[in-house]
Each structure stands twice: as structure tokens, then as C-alpha cells.
Amino acid sequence: MELLAANWKMNKTPKETKEYLEKFLGLVEGIKDVEILVCPPFTSLCVAKEMLEGSNVKLGAQNCYHEQKGAFTGEVSLDMLKELGVSYVIVGHSERRWIFGETDELINKKVIACLEKDIRPILCVGEKIEEREAGMTLKVIESQLKLALSGLDDVSNRIDIAYEPVWAIGSGNPATPEDAQLVHRFIKDLLGDVRVLYGGSVNPQNAKDFLSMPDVDGLLVGTASLDPSSFAQIVKASCRDQG
Ligand code: PEP
């Protein structure tokens, strides 16, 4: 099943989350043939949990810490997230890597911790523009995947991968669907039949083009997920009989 995931990043207060979901749930009501996921900030998880109960929209978090509890000021554990109804966690987003200095080693620990707690990680990988221009895209993707999944056996049915070229995120300059397809195929050749999402400047206009590629199994959407109508349009672009 395709996965349409919203990454709100550091946007929306609990009150704004409530307003968004009131509208969004009505717009996607009854859609069953795709998985719909919203990943609000930690501070909105509680209100989102209440609102999503019994709906067709799942709840995810944008980050986690791999330790279970203790002296880790400012961090949030997987048990804490689980109690709030979180079933997915975005791990290794490029903003975590490049703004907050997350290493492949830390990302590996987070992926392992998610799997141990039965929370599905969405592992993000993607090349920077200079790496792309140097023809290094596939090498970078391979290295990020190998390091993030180090020590793990076949994870293909327990994890999702998001291919998010760093230069395409929030830039209004998406990869072409054909370029995404090539990288997605490469990821599946490495990992087996894993679900691979594309992320990077997806919007209601281009969503269908990505989803029509044979190895694009869903989308991770930032900016265009902040408006409920826009994200609902993207969700509907994935439905065979709609959009
Ligand atoms: C993201 O940050 O995961 C993302 C894909 O952002 P945007 O859709 O704004 O490019």
C-alpha cells in the first residue's frame, strides 16, 4: 500500500493542529486504499492522538532518541511516543543530519531502537547538490543506507525509506520523476522489496507524476502538507479512482 506522509517540521501549535485535523479528516474520510500519516511536532502529538482515534490517518513523530530513559535533557524516547499513539518515526531527515549534526552512527542507533519498539522508521537518505554534480548520488545513497542499517538483517518489511535529495527539499525544485525512479530502483536492488517514498518539493500538481513511477511507493511531503486542502489533494492523487 502506498504511504502519503506529512512532515510538518517546526510548524503548528496544538491549537493549529486541532484546526488542521478538523478540516483534513473530513477531506480524506473514507479513503482506504492508501496509508495516510501526519507527523506533527512533539508538542502536538497529544491533541493529534485524540483527534485521530478511529480515523484512517496515522500518527508519526519527526524524531526520537534511542535510549529508553535517563539523563538526556531535551530528548524524547520511543516509549513516550508509543503511549501517544505514534506508529512511525522519521529518522535521519536531512535537517537532522545537516542542521543538528546527526551522524550515520546515531541514525543507526535510532533505527535499531525503533525496530525494537515495533515503531516503523521512515529512514531518510539523499545527496547534496555538490554530490549530485560530482556524479556521486548512488554512492552517497548506498553509504547512507549501509551505515544506517548496519547490524540489521533483512528489514525490508519493517522499514520505509524516503529518498529526499537535499537540494530538492523546500526549494521548489523537485527531482524529475525519472531521476527519482532511478534512485528508488537502486535502493530496492540493494535492500529488496522495501517501500520507497519520494520527498522534495512535492505539491498537488506534481504528486501524480511521481506516483506513476513503478518504484515510487509513496511521498513524504513538507511545505505542501501544511495546508490541509493541499495535502488532501496529494493524498487523492494516489487514489486510483480519484484526483
Ligand atoms: C521534507 O522536509 O521532508 C520535505 C520533503 O520538504 P518539502 O516538501 O518542503 O520539500
XYZ file of C-alpha atoms and ligand atoms in Angstrom:
253
model
C 0.000 0.000 0.000
C 1.291 3.472 -0.806
C 2.175 5.786 2.071
C 1.433 9.502 1.963
C 3.235 11.184 4.832
C 3.169 14.785 6.042
C 6.229 16.211 7.763
C 5.147 19.463 9.379
C 8.635 20.204 10.720
C 8.582 23.006 13.363
C 5.132 24.251 12.391
C 1.741 24.362 14.129
C 0.848 24.809 17.771
C -1.556 22.328 19.419
C -4.445 24.707 18.635
C -3.408 24.974 14.982
C -3.021 21.192 14.853
C -6.605 20.769 16.029
C -7.874 23.215 13.400
C -5.890 21.489 10.664
C -7.061 17.991 11.565
C -10.703 19.043 11.901
C -10.576 20.078 8.273
C -8.217 17.381 6.957
C -10.102 14.401 8.416
C -13.248 15.488 6.576
C -11.334 15.815 3.313
C -9.816 12.313 3.404
C -12.694 10.490 5.061
C -13.346 7.059 3.585
C -10.008 6.746 1.778
C -8.808 3.233 2.499
C -6.528 2.141 -0.312
C -3.529 4.222 0.827
C -1.903 4.822 4.211
C -2.103 8.430 5.380
C 0.308 9.699 8.026
C 0.818 13.054 9.734
C 3.993 13.865 11.672
C 3.366 16.965 13.811
C 5.851 18.427 16.311
C 6.119 16.573 19.654
C 4.013 19.237 21.378
C 1.041 18.467 19.130
C 1.097 14.675 19.433
C -1.300 14.575 22.358
C -4.042 16.575 20.695
C -3.447 14.757 17.396
C -3.789 11.362 19.102
C -7.212 12.310 20.446
C -8.388 13.589 17.100
C -7.093 10.687 15.001
C -8.598 7.953 17.169
C -10.752 5.722 14.964
C -9.811 7.594 11.783
C -7.951 6.484 8.655
C -4.997 8.787 9.457
C -1.984 7.520 11.401
C 0.306 9.448 13.699
C 4.073 9.790 13.337
C 6.887 11.692 15.012
C 9.688 13.636 13.341
C 12.488 12.355 15.544
C 13.244 10.235 18.607
C 16.127 9.323 20.875
C 17.389 5.761 21.011
C 17.882 5.463 24.795
C 14.873 4.325 26.822
C 15.080 6.888 29.650
C 17.522 8.859 31.753
C 19.699 11.949 31.748
C 19.205 13.071 28.146
C 17.843 16.583 28.550
C 15.507 17.621 25.772
C 15.199 14.193 24.176
C 12.102 12.042 23.688
C 12.038 8.232 23.965
C 10.150 5.712 21.890
C 8.063 4.579 24.885
C 6.908 8.164 25.317
C 5.959 8.334 21.643
C 4.264 4.955 21.683
C 1.987 5.984 24.531
C 0.884 8.914 22.387
C -0.209 6.632 19.565
C 2.841 7.114 17.369
C 3.399 4.247 14.939
C 6.010 5.822 12.630
C 9.128 7.918 13.267
C 11.060 9.883 10.643
C 14.739 9.076 11.182
C 17.733 10.782 9.615
C 15.899 13.636 7.932
C 18.422 15.845 6.155
C 17.600 18.724 8.505
C 18.545 16.466 11.431
C 21.743 15.474 9.641
C 22.865 18.864 8.388
C 21.459 21.366 10.899
C 21.721 19.253 14.052
C 24.759 17.197 13.144
C 23.236 13.720 13.354
C 25.745 11.118 12.230
C 25.127 7.862 10.391
C 26.102 6.086 13.605
C 23.416 7.868 15.639
C 20.857 7.280 12.894
C 21.704 3.563 13.005
C 21.028 3.510 16.761
C 17.684 5.228 16.246
C 16.623 2.797 13.510
C 17.510 -0.179 15.723
C 15.647 1.323 18.701
C 12.526 1.919 16.581
C 12.533 -1.674 15.349
C 12.977 -2.987 18.889
C 9.933 -0.993 19.994
C 7.876 -2.021 16.989
C 7.673 1.511 15.662
C 8.217 1.786 11.922
C 11.116 4.036 10.964
C 10.989 6.137 7.812
C 14.687 6.346 7.086
C 15.600 9.402 5.000
C 18.538 9.390 2.613
C 19.599 11.860 -0.042
C 22.522 13.532 -1.689
C 23.611 17.168 -1.512
C 23.821 19.212 -4.694
C 27.618 19.062 -4.885
C 27.485 15.284 -4.535
C 24.950 15.078 -7.323
C 27.033 17.319 -9.573
C 30.063 15.118 -8.902
C 28.088 12.044 -10.057
C 28.113 10.637 -6.505
C 24.359 10.260 -5.944
C 24.176 6.457 -5.875
C 27.387 6.133 -3.863
C 26.035 8.516 -1.212
C 22.699 6.702 -1.037
C 24.403 3.329 -0.743
C 26.705 4.521 2.011
C 23.884 6.182 3.998
C 21.765 3.030 3.752
C 24.568 0.653 4.683
C 25.574 2.694 7.723
C 22.014 3.352 8.914
C 21.104 -0.327 8.622
C 24.379 -1.717 9.882
C 23.942 -4.826 12.068
C 20.394 -5.418 10.868
C 19.256 -8.378 8.789
C 16.574 -8.094 6.162
C 14.474 -5.095 7.200
C 12.510 -4.666 4.002
C 9.091 -5.297 5.523
C 9.724 -3.405 8.774
C 11.018 -0.087 7.500
C 10.274 2.554 4.867
C 12.933 4.526 3.036
C 12.423 8.126 1.920
C 14.622 9.293 -0.930
C 14.928 13.030 -0.338
C 17.593 14.808 -2.375
C 18.794 17.597 -0.071
C 18.714 20.184 -2.886
C 15.055 19.388 -3.602
C 13.791 19.871 -0.046
C 11.858 23.085 0.429
C 13.443 24.526 -2.713
C 10.536 24.379 -5.156
C 12.930 22.405 -7.368
C 11.932 18.731 -7.232
C 13.864 15.865 -8.795
C 12.335 14.667 -12.028
C 10.109 11.605 -11.572
C 12.547 9.715 -13.831
C 15.538 10.611 -11.619
C 13.593 9.563 -8.528
C 12.641 6.283 -10.225
C 16.287 5.518 -10.940
C 17.327 6.021 -7.321
C 14.303 4.134 -5.971
C 15.152 1.152 -8.208
C 18.727 1.287 -6.953
C 17.522 1.250 -3.326
C 15.304 -1.778 -3.978
C 18.141 -3.567 -5.753
C 20.187 -3.068 -2.586
C 17.573 -3.784 0.067
C 14.957 -5.981 -1.555
C 11.308 -5.137 -1.829
C 11.245 -2.186 0.542
C 8.715 0.643 0.308
C 10.448 3.773 -1.003
C 8.881 7.229 -0.729
C 9.999 10.295 -2.643
C 10.315 13.645 -0.862
C 11.422 17.082 -2.035
C 9.119 19.858 -3.281
C 6.151 17.578 -3.884
C 2.929 19.512 -4.469
C -0.626 18.776 -5.662
C 0.436 19.444 -9.262
C 3.384 17.051 -9.456
C 2.305 14.301 -6.996
C 0.671 12.097 -9.630
C 3.762 12.205 -11.874
C 5.902 10.800 -9.070
C 3.340 8.205 -8.069
C 3.031 6.964 -11.631
C 6.650 5.734 -11.496
C 6.817 1.973 -10.870
C 9.129 2.181 -7.840
C 7.738 5.286 -6.153
C 5.615 3.810 -3.358
C 4.544 6.994 -1.650
C 5.518 10.558 -0.823
C 6.973 12.454 2.121
C 5.659 15.995 1.956
C 6.874 19.051 3.852
C 5.736 22.519 2.757
C 2.698 21.345 0.770
C 1.424 19.330 3.736
C 0.978 22.408 5.905
C -2.318 23.266 4.274
C -4.998 20.596 4.787
C -6.562 21.024 1.333
C -3.213 20.814 -0.392
C -2.172 17.647 1.479
C -5.610 16.111 0.876
C -5.183 16.762 -2.857
C -1.823 14.968 -2.739
C -3.408 12.031 -0.915
C -6.159 11.873 -3.517
C -3.599 11.923 -6.338
C -2.566 8.485 -5.095
C -6.072 7.034 -5.199
C -6.820 5.089 -8.350
C -10.339 6.414 -8.816
C -9.820 9.975 -7.625
C -7.556 13.009 -8.015
C 10.740 17.227 3.830
O 11.274 18.026 4.562
O 10.667 16.029 4.168
C 10.236 17.705 2.540
C 10.046 16.818 1.615
O 10.020 19.043 2.428
P 9.369 19.805 1.150
O 8.151 19.019 0.730
O 9.030 21.173 1.659
O 10.404 19.831 0.080
